[in-house]
Short mmCIF file of C-alpha atoms in Angstrom, two decimals:
data_model
loop_
_atom_site.label_atom_id
_atom_site.label_comp_id
_atom_site.label_asym_id
_atom_site.label_seq_id
_atom_site.Cartn_x
_atom_site.Cartn_y
_atom_site.Cartn_z
CA MET A 183 11.08 31.20 56.46
CA THR A 184 11.18 33.96 54.42
CA LEU A 185 14.11 34.68 52.63
CA LYS A 186 14.43 38.15 50.78
CA VAL A 187 15.44 38.01 46.60
CA GLY A 188 14.97 41.04 44.94
CA GLY A 189 12.38 43.24 45.07
CA GLY A 190 10.74 39.59 45.81
CA ALA A 191 10.62 37.45 48.23
CA LEU A 192 10.00 33.49 48.98
CA THR A 193 8.75 31.37 51.50
CA LEU A 194 10.85 28.23 52.41
CA ALA A 195 9.22 25.59 53.97
CA ARG A 196 9.66 24.63 58.19
CA PRO A 197 9.29 21.72 58.05
CA PRO A 198 11.02 20.18 61.89
CA LEU A 199 14.73 19.84 61.10
CA THR A 200 14.87 16.08 62.04
CA VAL A 201 18.00 14.11 60.29
CA ALA A 202 15.94 11.58 59.29
CA LEU A 203 20.88 10.21 59.94
CA VAL A 204 22.61 10.03 62.80
CA THR A 205 23.22 12.22 65.02
CA PRO A 206 27.27 13.33 64.75
CA SER A 207 27.15 10.98 68.85
CA SER A 208 25.74 8.37 67.81
CA THR A 209 26.95 5.17 66.28
CA PRO A 210 24.12 1.77 65.00
CA ALA A 211 24.78 -1.22 65.64
CA PRO A 212 25.15 -2.81 62.12
CA ASP A 213 22.39 -4.27 60.57
CA SER A 214 20.37 -5.30 57.42
CA SER A 215 19.32 -1.29 57.33
CA HIS A 216 22.38 0.91 58.17
CA LEU A 217 26.80 1.42 56.00
CA VAL A 218 29.34 0.52 58.69
CA ARG A 219 31.54 3.08 60.45
CA ARG A 220 34.66 1.98 60.19
CA PHE A 221 37.00 4.77 58.86
CA GLY A 222 38.66 6.97 61.69
CA PRO A 223 40.73 9.76 61.77
CA LEU A 224 44.02 8.03 59.70
CA GLN A 225 41.59 6.17 56.70
CA ALA A 226 39.14 9.31 56.19
CA THR A 227 42.35 12.25 55.83
CA ALA A 228 44.65 8.71 54.13
CA LEU A 229 40.80 8.95 51.66
CA ASN A 230 40.91 12.75 51.48
CA MET A 231 44.58 13.63 50.17
CA THR A 232 44.69 9.88 48.21
CA ASN A 233 41.48 11.95 46.41
CA MET A 234 43.77 16.03 46.71
CA ILE A 235 47.36 14.24 44.91
CA GLY A 236 46.36 12.28 42.66
CA VAL A 237 47.27 12.25 38.88
CA GLY A 238 45.59 16.29 39.03
CA PRO A 239 49.20 18.15 40.19
CA PHE A 240 51.31 15.74 37.93
CA ILE A 241 49.33 16.15 34.87
CA THR A 242 47.88 19.92 35.11
CA ILE A 243 51.32 21.48 35.68
CA PRO A 244 51.62 22.53 31.77
CA LEU A 245 48.41 23.28 31.99
CA LEU A 246 48.12 25.42 34.04
CA MET A 247 51.40 27.49 33.20
CA SER A 248 49.29 28.12 30.18
CA ALA A 249 46.81 29.01 31.65
CA LEU A 250 48.86 33.21 31.88
CA GLY A 251 52.37 31.78 30.08
CA GLY A 252 54.68 31.50 31.71
CA PRO A 253 55.15 31.22 35.69
CA GLN A 254 52.35 33.52 37.30
CA SER A 255 50.72 30.91 36.39
CA MET A 256 50.92 30.20 40.45
CA MET A 257 49.15 33.00 41.16
CA GLY A 258 46.37 30.48 40.54
CA TRP A 259 46.79 28.06 43.34
CA LEU A 260 47.24 30.44 45.48
CA ALA A 261 43.53 31.46 44.42
CA GLY A 262 42.32 28.29 44.79
CA VAL A 263 43.97 27.64 48.27
CA VAL A 264 41.98 30.82 49.42
CA ILE A 265 38.76 29.30 47.67
CA VAL A 266 38.77 25.89 49.24
CA ILE A 267 39.83 26.72 52.71
CA ALA A 268 35.86 29.41 52.86
CA ASP A 269 34.85 26.45 51.10
CA GLY A 270 35.96 23.24 53.59
CA MET A 271 34.85 24.94 56.68
CA VAL A 272 31.70 24.80 55.16
CA TRP A 273 32.18 21.23 54.41
CA SER A 274 33.37 20.68 57.62
CA GLU A 275 30.42 22.18 59.87
CA LEU A 276 27.96 21.01 57.75
CA GLY A 277 29.52 17.45 57.26
CA ALA A 278 29.85 17.90 61.02
CA ALA A 279 26.50 18.50 61.82
CA MET A 280 24.96 16.54 59.57
CA PRO A 281 27.52 12.44 58.66
CA GLY A 282 25.54 10.74 56.91
CA SER A 283 26.59 9.04 53.16
CA GLY A 284 25.47 10.90 50.18
CA GLY A 285 27.26 15.04 51.57
CA SER A 286 25.82 17.45 49.23
CA TYR A 287 22.85 15.85 48.66
CA VAL A 288 21.58 15.78 52.28
CA TYR A 289 22.54 18.91 53.00
CA LEU A 290 21.09 20.49 49.72
CA ARG A 291 17.74 18.68 50.85
CA GLU A 292 17.64 19.77 54.97
CA GLY A 293 18.99 23.20 54.16
CA PHE A 294 16.59 23.85 52.05
CA GLY A 295 13.57 21.84 53.42
CA ARG A 296 12.86 18.03 53.17
CA GLU A 297 9.33 18.52 51.87
CA SER A 298 10.07 21.65 49.30
CA TRP A 299 13.16 23.47 48.15
CA GLY A 300 15.02 20.25 49.06
CA ARG A 301 13.77 18.51 46.99
CA LEU A 302 14.34 20.85 43.83
CA ALA A 303 18.06 21.54 45.25
CA ALA A 304 19.13 17.47 46.49
CA PHE A 305 17.31 16.34 42.76
CA LEU A 306 19.36 18.78 40.54
CA PHE A 307 22.30 18.28 42.61
CA ILE A 308 22.34 13.99 41.54
CA TRP A 309 21.25 15.23 38.04
CA GLN A 310 24.02 17.36 37.49
CA PHE A 311 26.29 14.76 39.36
CA ILE A 312 25.16 12.61 37.03
CA PHE A 313 27.07 14.47 34.08
CA SER A 314 29.96 16.07 36.46
CA GLY A 315 31.41 12.56 39.01
CA PRO A 316 32.02 10.90 36.65
CA LEU A 317 33.55 12.78 35.08
CA GLU A 318 35.93 14.19 37.42
CA ILE A 319 37.08 9.53 37.88
CA ALA A 320 37.41 9.70 34.00
CA SER A 321 39.68 12.51 34.03
CA GLY A 322 42.39 10.13 36.46
CA TYR A 323 41.77 8.02 33.69
CA ILE A 324 43.27 9.63 30.97
CA GLY A 325 45.88 11.32 33.05
CA PHE A 326 46.25 7.74 33.71
CA ALA A 327 46.68 6.54 30.17
CA GLN A 328 48.64 9.72 29.55
CA TYR A 329 51.19 8.65 31.88
CA ALA A 330 51.39 5.49 30.27
CA GLU A 331 51.98 6.46 26.61
CA TYR A 332 55.49 7.90 28.87
CA LEU A 333 56.40 4.05 28.70
CA TRP A 334 54.76 2.84 25.68
CA PRO A 335 54.97 5.22 22.90
CA GLY A 336 52.58 5.52 20.91
CA ALA A 337 49.30 4.48 23.57
CA ALA A 338 47.64 7.67 22.34
CA ALA A 339 47.50 6.47 19.00
CA HIS A 340 46.88 2.71 19.69
CA GLY A 341 46.26 1.64 23.08
CA GLY A 342 44.65 4.53 25.14
CA ALA A 343 42.12 3.69 25.39
CA MET A 344 42.24 0.60 26.22
CA VAL A 345 43.98 1.73 28.65
CA ALA A 346 41.94 3.90 30.11
CA ILE A 347 39.07 1.38 30.10
CA LEU A 348 41.18 -1.44 32.31
CA VAL A 349 41.54 0.79 34.71
CA GLY A 350 38.11 1.11 35.30
CA ILE A 351 37.13 -1.73 35.19
CA VAL A 352 40.31 -2.78 37.91
CA ASN A 353 38.60 0.16 40.03
CA ILE A 354 35.39 -1.27 39.90
CA VAL A 355 36.62 -4.95 40.90
CA LEU A 356 38.93 -3.61 43.93
CA LEU A 357 35.73 -1.88 45.74
CA TYR A 358 33.94 -4.21 45.57
CA ARG A 359 34.43 -5.31 48.38
CA THR A 360 33.72 -4.39 52.65
CA ILE A 361 34.16 -1.24 53.88
CA GLY A 362 36.63 -1.94 56.47
CA THR A 363 38.89 -3.79 54.05
CA ILE A 364 39.01 -0.82 51.56
CA GLY A 365 40.04 1.20 54.71
CA LYS A 366 43.35 -0.88 54.82
CA LEU A 367 43.45 -0.36 50.69
CA THR A 368 43.20 2.67 51.46
CA VAL A 369 45.85 3.97 53.11
CA ALA A 370 48.30 1.33 51.27
CA LEU A 371 47.80 3.67 48.43
CA TRP A 372 47.65 6.78 49.82
CA ILE A 373 51.66 6.21 51.66
CA GLY A 374 51.90 5.34 48.09
CA THR A 375 50.93 8.85 47.01
CA LEU A 376 52.40 9.95 49.83
CA ILE A 377 55.91 8.78 48.56
CA THR A 378 56.06 9.75 45.10
CA SER A 379 54.99 13.11 46.10
CA LEU A 380 57.78 12.94 48.22
CA GLY A 381 60.10 11.60 46.04
CA VAL A 382 59.27 14.82 43.26
CA ILE A 383 60.04 17.14 45.80
CA LEU A 384 62.69 16.25 46.41
CA THR A 385 64.15 15.80 43.55
CA GLY A 386 63.67 19.66 42.20
CA ALA A 387 65.67 20.37 45.43
CA MET A 388 68.39 19.43 45.19
CA HIS A 389 68.73 20.27 40.95
CA PHE A 390 66.49 23.82 41.78
CA ASP A 391 66.95 27.22 39.43
CA PRO A 392 65.44 30.33 40.12
CA LYS A 393 66.48 31.08 37.34
CA VAL A 394 64.72 28.86 35.54
CA ALA A 395 61.80 29.02 38.34
CA PHE A 396 61.15 32.58 37.73
CA ASP A 397 61.92 33.32 33.68
CA PHE A 398 58.17 35.05 33.52
CA PRO A 399 57.88 36.45 30.37
CA PRO A 400 57.47 40.25 29.33
CA GLY A 401 53.90 42.39 31.03
CA ALA A 402 53.19 39.22 32.99
CA PHE A 403 51.95 41.12 35.38
CA LYS A 404 50.75 43.90 33.74
CA PHE A 405 46.43 43.73 35.10
CA SER A 406 44.36 43.14 31.65
CA MET A 407 41.35 41.35 31.04
CA GLY A 408 43.07 39.00 29.71
CA MET A 409 45.10 38.49 32.86
CA LEU A 410 42.11 38.47 34.54
CA LEU A 411 40.71 35.65 32.65
CA GLY A 412 43.95 34.26 32.62
CA LEU A 413 44.02 34.30 36.52
CA GLY A 414 39.87 32.96 36.31
CA ALA A 415 41.14 29.51 34.25
CA ALA A 416 44.25 29.07 36.39
CA SER A 417 42.03 29.45 39.31
CA ARG A 418 39.98 26.41 37.18
CA ILE A 419 42.62 24.27 37.16
CA GLY A 420 44.32 24.62 41.20
CA ILE A 421 40.29 23.96 42.34
CA TYR A 422 40.11 20.46 40.17
CA ASP A 423 43.68 19.76 41.96
CA TYR A 424 41.85 20.81 45.36
CA LEU A 425 39.12 18.88 44.59
CA GLY A 426 38.55 15.43 47.30
CA TYR A 427 39.17 18.08 50.24
CA TYR A 428 35.61 16.84 51.14
CA ASP A 429 35.03 13.68 49.97
CA ILE A 430 35.17 12.07 52.51
CA CYS A 431 31.94 13.45 53.28
CA TYR A 432 29.49 11.19 50.99
CA ILE A 433 31.02 8.04 53.05
CA ALA A 434 30.54 10.14 56.30
CA GLU A 435 28.30 6.89 57.54
CA GLU A 436 30.77 5.05 57.44
CA VAL A 437 33.31 7.15 59.52
CA LYS A 438 33.56 6.99 63.15
CA GLU A 439 33.01 9.68 65.63
CA PRO A 440 31.86 11.87 62.63
CA GLY A 441 31.22 15.05 64.53
CA ARG A 442 35.26 15.18 64.93
CA VAL A 443 36.73 13.01 62.14
CA ILE A 444 35.60 15.03 59.41
CA PRO A 445 36.55 18.87 60.37
CA ARG A 446 40.14 17.87 61.16
CA SER A 447 39.89 15.40 58.28
CA ILE A 448 39.53 17.95 56.27
CA ILE A 449 40.69 21.22 57.11
CA VAL A 450 43.34 18.62 58.38
CA SER A 451 44.29 17.42 53.72
CA ILE A 452 43.55 21.04 52.88
CA ILE A 453 46.51 22.56 54.83
CA ALA A 454 49.25 19.79 53.60
CA VAL A 455 47.83 19.45 50.28
CA ALA A 456 48.45 22.61 50.00
CA PHE A 457 52.70 22.52 50.60
CA ILE A 458 53.05 19.39 48.65
CA TYR A 459 51.40 21.43 45.80
CA VAL A 460 53.35 24.34 45.60
CA ALA A 461 56.55 22.36 46.14
CA ILE A 462 55.09 20.13 43.29
CA ASN A 463 54.79 23.06 40.88
CA MET A 464 58.25 25.09 41.23
CA SER A 465 59.72 21.72 41.81
CA ILE A 466 59.44 21.14 38.37
CA ILE A 467 59.08 24.25 36.83
CA GLY A 468 62.65 24.36 38.39
CA VAL A 469 64.35 22.15 36.20
CA VAL A 470 62.38 21.71 33.07
CA PRO A 471 61.91 25.07 31.72
CA TRP A 472 58.36 26.30 31.41
CA ARG A 473 59.28 27.62 27.91
CA GLU A 474 59.42 23.11 27.05
CA PHE A 475 56.42 23.09 27.68
CA VAL A 476 53.71 26.17 26.94
CA PRO A 477 51.36 25.60 25.71
CA ALA A 478 50.48 21.70 26.76
CA ALA A 479 48.49 21.83 23.10
CA ASP A 480 51.99 22.57 20.78
CA HIS A 481 54.01 20.23 23.01
CA ALA A 482 53.09 16.25 23.41
CA GLU A 483 55.77 15.55 26.48
CA SER A 484 53.97 17.70 28.49
CA ARG A 485 50.93 14.66 28.44
CA PHE A 486 53.54 13.31 30.87
CA ILE A 487 55.99 16.00 32.46
CA VAL A 488 57.45 14.02 35.27
CA SER A 489 58.35 11.75 33.52
CA ILE A 490 60.18 14.31 31.45
CA PHE A 491 61.31 15.64 35.27
CA MET A 492 63.29 12.68 35.91
CA GLU A 493 64.54 11.66 33.07
CA LYS A 494 66.49 15.43 32.58
CA ILE A 495 68.43 14.19 35.87
CA TYR A 496 68.32 10.77 36.82
CA GLY A 497 68.17 9.11 32.59
CA ARG A 498 65.56 7.64 30.77
CA GLY A 499 65.74 4.31 33.27
CA VAL A 500 64.56 6.10 37.42
CA ALA A 501 62.50 8.41 34.85
CA SER A 502 60.64 5.09 33.56
CA ALA A 503 61.05 3.53 37.47
CA PHE A 504 59.73 7.25 38.72
CA THR A 505 56.45 6.32 36.35
CA LEU A 506 55.09 3.72 37.79
CA MET A 507 54.31 5.46 40.69
CA VAL A 508 52.64 8.16 39.27
CA LEU A 509 50.56 5.33 37.90
CA TRP A 510 50.32 3.82 41.65
CA THR A 511 49.14 8.14 42.50
CA ALA A 512 46.63 7.90 39.73
CA PHE A 513 44.86 5.09 40.48
CA GLY A 514 45.30 6.13 44.63
CA SER A 515 43.17 9.35 43.41
CA VAL A 516 40.34 7.24 41.23
CA PHE A 517 39.65 4.70 44.00
CA ALA A 518 38.79 7.55 46.48
CA LEU A 519 36.70 9.66 43.68
CA LEU A 520 34.88 6.45 42.62
CA LEU A 521 33.91 4.96 46.29
CA GLY A 522 33.03 8.12 47.92
CA TYR A 523 30.98 8.98 44.50
CA SER A 524 28.76 5.75 44.79
CA ARG A 525 27.09 6.20 47.81
CA ILE A 526 25.85 9.82 46.27
CA PRO A 527 22.76 7.03 44.19
CA TYR A 528 21.94 5.18 47.08
CA ALA A 529 21.59 8.22 49.53
CA ALA A 530 19.18 8.95 47.43
CA ALA A 531 17.16 6.49 45.53
CA LEU A 532 17.25 5.38 50.10
CA ASP A 533 15.08 8.48 50.44
CA GLY A 534 12.76 8.36 47.35
CA TYR A 535 14.82 10.82 45.59
CA PHE A 536 16.67 8.12 42.86
CA PHE A 537 15.89 4.84 41.54
CA SER A 538 15.13 2.36 43.51
CA VAL A 539 17.24 0.31 42.19
CA PHE A 540 20.96 2.25 43.75
CA GLY A 541 20.02 2.27 47.26
CA ARG A 542 20.35 -2.54 47.24
CA LEU A 543 23.41 -3.04 49.39
CA HIS A 544 25.05 -6.49 48.73
CA PRO A 545 23.58 -9.32 50.57
CA THR A 546 26.59 -9.87 52.04
CA LYS A 547 29.20 -7.40 51.77
CA ARG A 548 26.85 -4.63 52.68
CA PHE A 549 28.12 -1.76 50.36
CA PRO A 550 25.80 -0.83 47.16
CA TYR A 551 26.65 -1.92 44.61
CA VAL A 552 23.91 -1.98 42.12
CA SER A 553 25.35 2.37 42.51
CA LEU A 554 28.92 1.28 42.47
CA LEU A 555 29.32 -0.01 38.94
CA VAL A 556 27.42 2.50 37.85
CA ILE A 557 29.45 4.84 38.37
CA GLY A 558 32.46 3.20 36.84
CA ALA A 559 31.07 1.86 33.93
CA ILE A 560 29.48 6.10 33.33
CA SER A 561 33.03 7.02 34.54
CA ILE A 562 35.13 4.96 31.74
CA ALA A 563 32.79 5.54 28.76
CA ALA A 564 32.92 9.71 29.78
CA SER A 565 37.06 8.67 29.43
CA PHE A 566 37.32 9.70 26.49
CA VAL A 567 36.50 13.31 26.49
CA SER A 568 39.61 15.49 26.37
CA LEU A 569 41.45 16.36 29.85
CA GLY A 570 40.79 19.79 29.76
CA THR A 571 37.35 19.61 28.02
CA VAL A 572 36.47 17.84 31.70
CA ILE A 573 38.49 19.99 33.92
CA ASP A 574 36.83 22.95 32.76
CA ALA A 575 32.73 21.47 32.46
CA LEU A 576 33.13 19.36 35.75
CA ILE A 577 33.94 22.84 37.20
CA THR A 578 31.46 25.46 36.31
CA THR A 579 28.93 21.65 36.05
CA ARG A 580 29.20 22.52 40.32
CA ILE A 581 29.05 25.66 41.07
CA ILE A 582 25.54 27.47 41.49
CA VAL A 583 24.04 24.20 41.74
CA GLN A 584 26.20 22.34 44.78
CA PHE A 585 29.14 24.46 45.53
CA ILE A 586 26.98 28.31 46.25
CA GLY A 587 23.81 26.21 47.31
CA GLN A 588 25.39 24.29 49.55
CA VAL A 589 26.11 27.80 51.02
CA GLY A 590 22.51 29.35 51.03
CA ALA A 591 21.13 25.96 52.33
CA LEU A 592 24.66 26.61 56.02
CA VAL A 593 23.99 30.41 56.08
CA ILE A 594 19.58 29.33 56.32
CA LEU A 595 20.45 26.73 58.46
CA ARG A 596 22.04 29.02 60.77
CA LYS A 597 18.47 31.36 60.99
CA ARG A 598 16.49 28.69 60.93
CA ALA A 599 17.33 25.97 63.80
CA PRO A 600 20.23 27.95 65.84
CA ASP A 601 20.19 24.97 68.23
CA MET A 602 20.82 22.37 65.75
CA PRO A 603 23.79 20.01 67.10
CA ARG A 604 26.75 21.37 65.30
CA PRO A 605 29.97 19.37 66.49
CA TYR A 606 31.98 22.56 64.46
CA LYS A 607 30.86 25.79 64.33
CA MET A 608 33.10 28.02 61.27
CA TRP A 609 35.86 30.30 62.62
CA LEU A 610 34.66 33.90 61.84
CA TYR A 611 31.31 32.92 60.36
CA PRO A 612 29.66 34.34 58.12
CA LEU A 613 33.65 35.51 56.59
CA PRO A 614 34.82 32.87 55.08
CA ALA A 615 31.26 31.90 53.71
CA LEU A 616 31.31 35.13 52.25
CA VAL A 617 34.81 34.28 51.15
CA ALA A 618 34.43 30.84 49.17
CA LEU A 619 30.33 32.63 47.03
CA ALA A 620 32.70 35.07 46.22
CA GLY A 621 35.12 32.90 45.31
CA TRP A 622 32.81 30.96 43.43
CA ALA A 623 31.88 33.82 41.44
CA PHE A 624 35.32 34.64 40.34
CA VAL A 625 35.58 31.16 38.96
CA TYR A 626 31.96 30.63 37.19
CA LEU A 627 31.42 33.98 35.65
CA THR A 628 35.37 33.48 34.09
CA THR A 629 34.78 30.22 32.18
CA ASP A 630 34.69 30.92 29.06
CA VAL A 631 30.30 31.64 28.05
CA PRO A 632 30.19 28.11 25.26
CA VAL A 633 31.41 26.45 28.80
CA ILE A 634 28.33 28.18 31.09
CA LEU A 635 26.15 27.66 28.63
CA ALA A 636 26.22 23.92 28.80
CA GLY A 637 26.20 24.68 32.35
CA LEU A 638 22.66 26.12 32.15
CA GLY A 639 21.26 23.44 29.49
CA THR A 640 21.94 21.28 32.05
CA LEU A 641 20.47 23.41 35.18
CA VAL A 642 17.52 23.67 32.99
CA ALA A 643 17.09 20.04 31.56
CA GLY A 644 17.23 18.88 34.95
CA ILE A 645 14.71 21.46 36.44
CA VAL A 646 12.00 20.21 33.69
CA ALA A 647 13.69 16.65 34.37
CA PHE A 648 12.34 17.66 38.18
CA LEU A 649 9.02 19.15 37.89
CA VAL A 650 7.21 16.46 35.40
CA TRP A 651 9.09 14.09 37.84
CA SER A 652 6.59 15.47 40.46
CA TRP A 653 4.01 15.80 38.66
CA ARG A 654 3.88 11.83 37.79
CA VAL A 655 4.34 11.06 41.32
CA ARG A 656 1.76 14.24 42.96
CA SER A 657 5.25 15.44 45.36
CA TRP A 658 6.14 18.81 45.63
CA PRO A 659 4.89 21.41 44.18
CA PHE A 660 2.25 19.31 42.48
CA ALA A 661 1.08 18.44 45.60
CA LEU A 662 0.75 21.81 47.31
CA ALA A 663 -1.33 22.73 43.89
CA ALA A 664 -3.65 18.89 43.72
CA SER A 665 -4.05 20.53 47.82
CA ARG A 666 -5.29 23.80 47.49
CA THR A 667 -8.03 22.38 44.92
#
């Protein structure tokens, strides 16, 4: 296959498309070499939604309103949902066609060629994941510690770090078990998340003041470069809160009927959470004037805005009880994240793309315990970074290799393997793929230059590491060069 790039052409290897995982219609018998398929539609949707809602909207509303300086920042939510719906279709098609643990790692590897450019793409995904995955989990630990400060004043100064460490340890302990038990825990955490969200929405609906909610500042919608950059910042925050709509893809090898369950759980999760997010945001800014917590950096109470929201209406006692529900929701999010992300190095290790020790399964409980412990430990260490930095860094780091890379993989597979079994095919193809591509490009280009440079530096370092590793093991591209000499 020849892919034109600029004025030249890039020749991609065309190995037989034999995905060495599980076809959508098959379910292997459990043995020592396979994970167990236990996640059905309910568990899959619960996993995605628990990950998506989590603590995100409860800690990012002040950051969102600060992006454009008022309620007009909600445009970032709208831009975010357009991008993730289009991107969700990309994940749905790839996930249904190649339901193996690792998600993006599998799609990039197969899309760009298992023994050629796919090796580089898959390696770079694992490389950037080592940085971005723990950052996303750490954001939940940070949010948990922030809301704990409402119950324990001064926690940020005296024990915030200890709270994050403790939550991280408990998370690892609860995930150190069989997938069947984890499915039940996931549903329980999901129910708690829905109750918390519903509590905020109903309270806001009963006390909503449109004059407070739509108190736009002068020139709120005047177009300028500042507004464009602010919209990009608001979109990054919105996308951060939607992240997780694809979490089921990371544990696809543990999903029953993946060709049907994966696409439905992704689309249902995005639509449901979009309505929940808009309702939560409007509920809070319709009660708590946005000027009281914007800019977020100058208002300590913005760290636990939902608690302040409840205190204004019901008093300190009810607010404290509701804060416990927010903490439950925050924990549900990091639980779902660590569950999914612990499967990525495992899948790469099985295929020889990462250290072999990460491919070990627990001898009796059948889960990748080494990967779980390592990702869990790095996530705890990453919780010492500020929340704003975490969000910008993890989004920007993923865009080029993972999100834009998957759009490319989808297009290539459509051309190279038209007869590949696809239980789900993207609606209106290629329009959603183009929308996703344009959306990710906009978010990336409106990020602060230092963050972009840091991300590019990480990418360049990954390419160098890949070349060194490939040279030492004599794999592509050095294996190809050696065969010619």
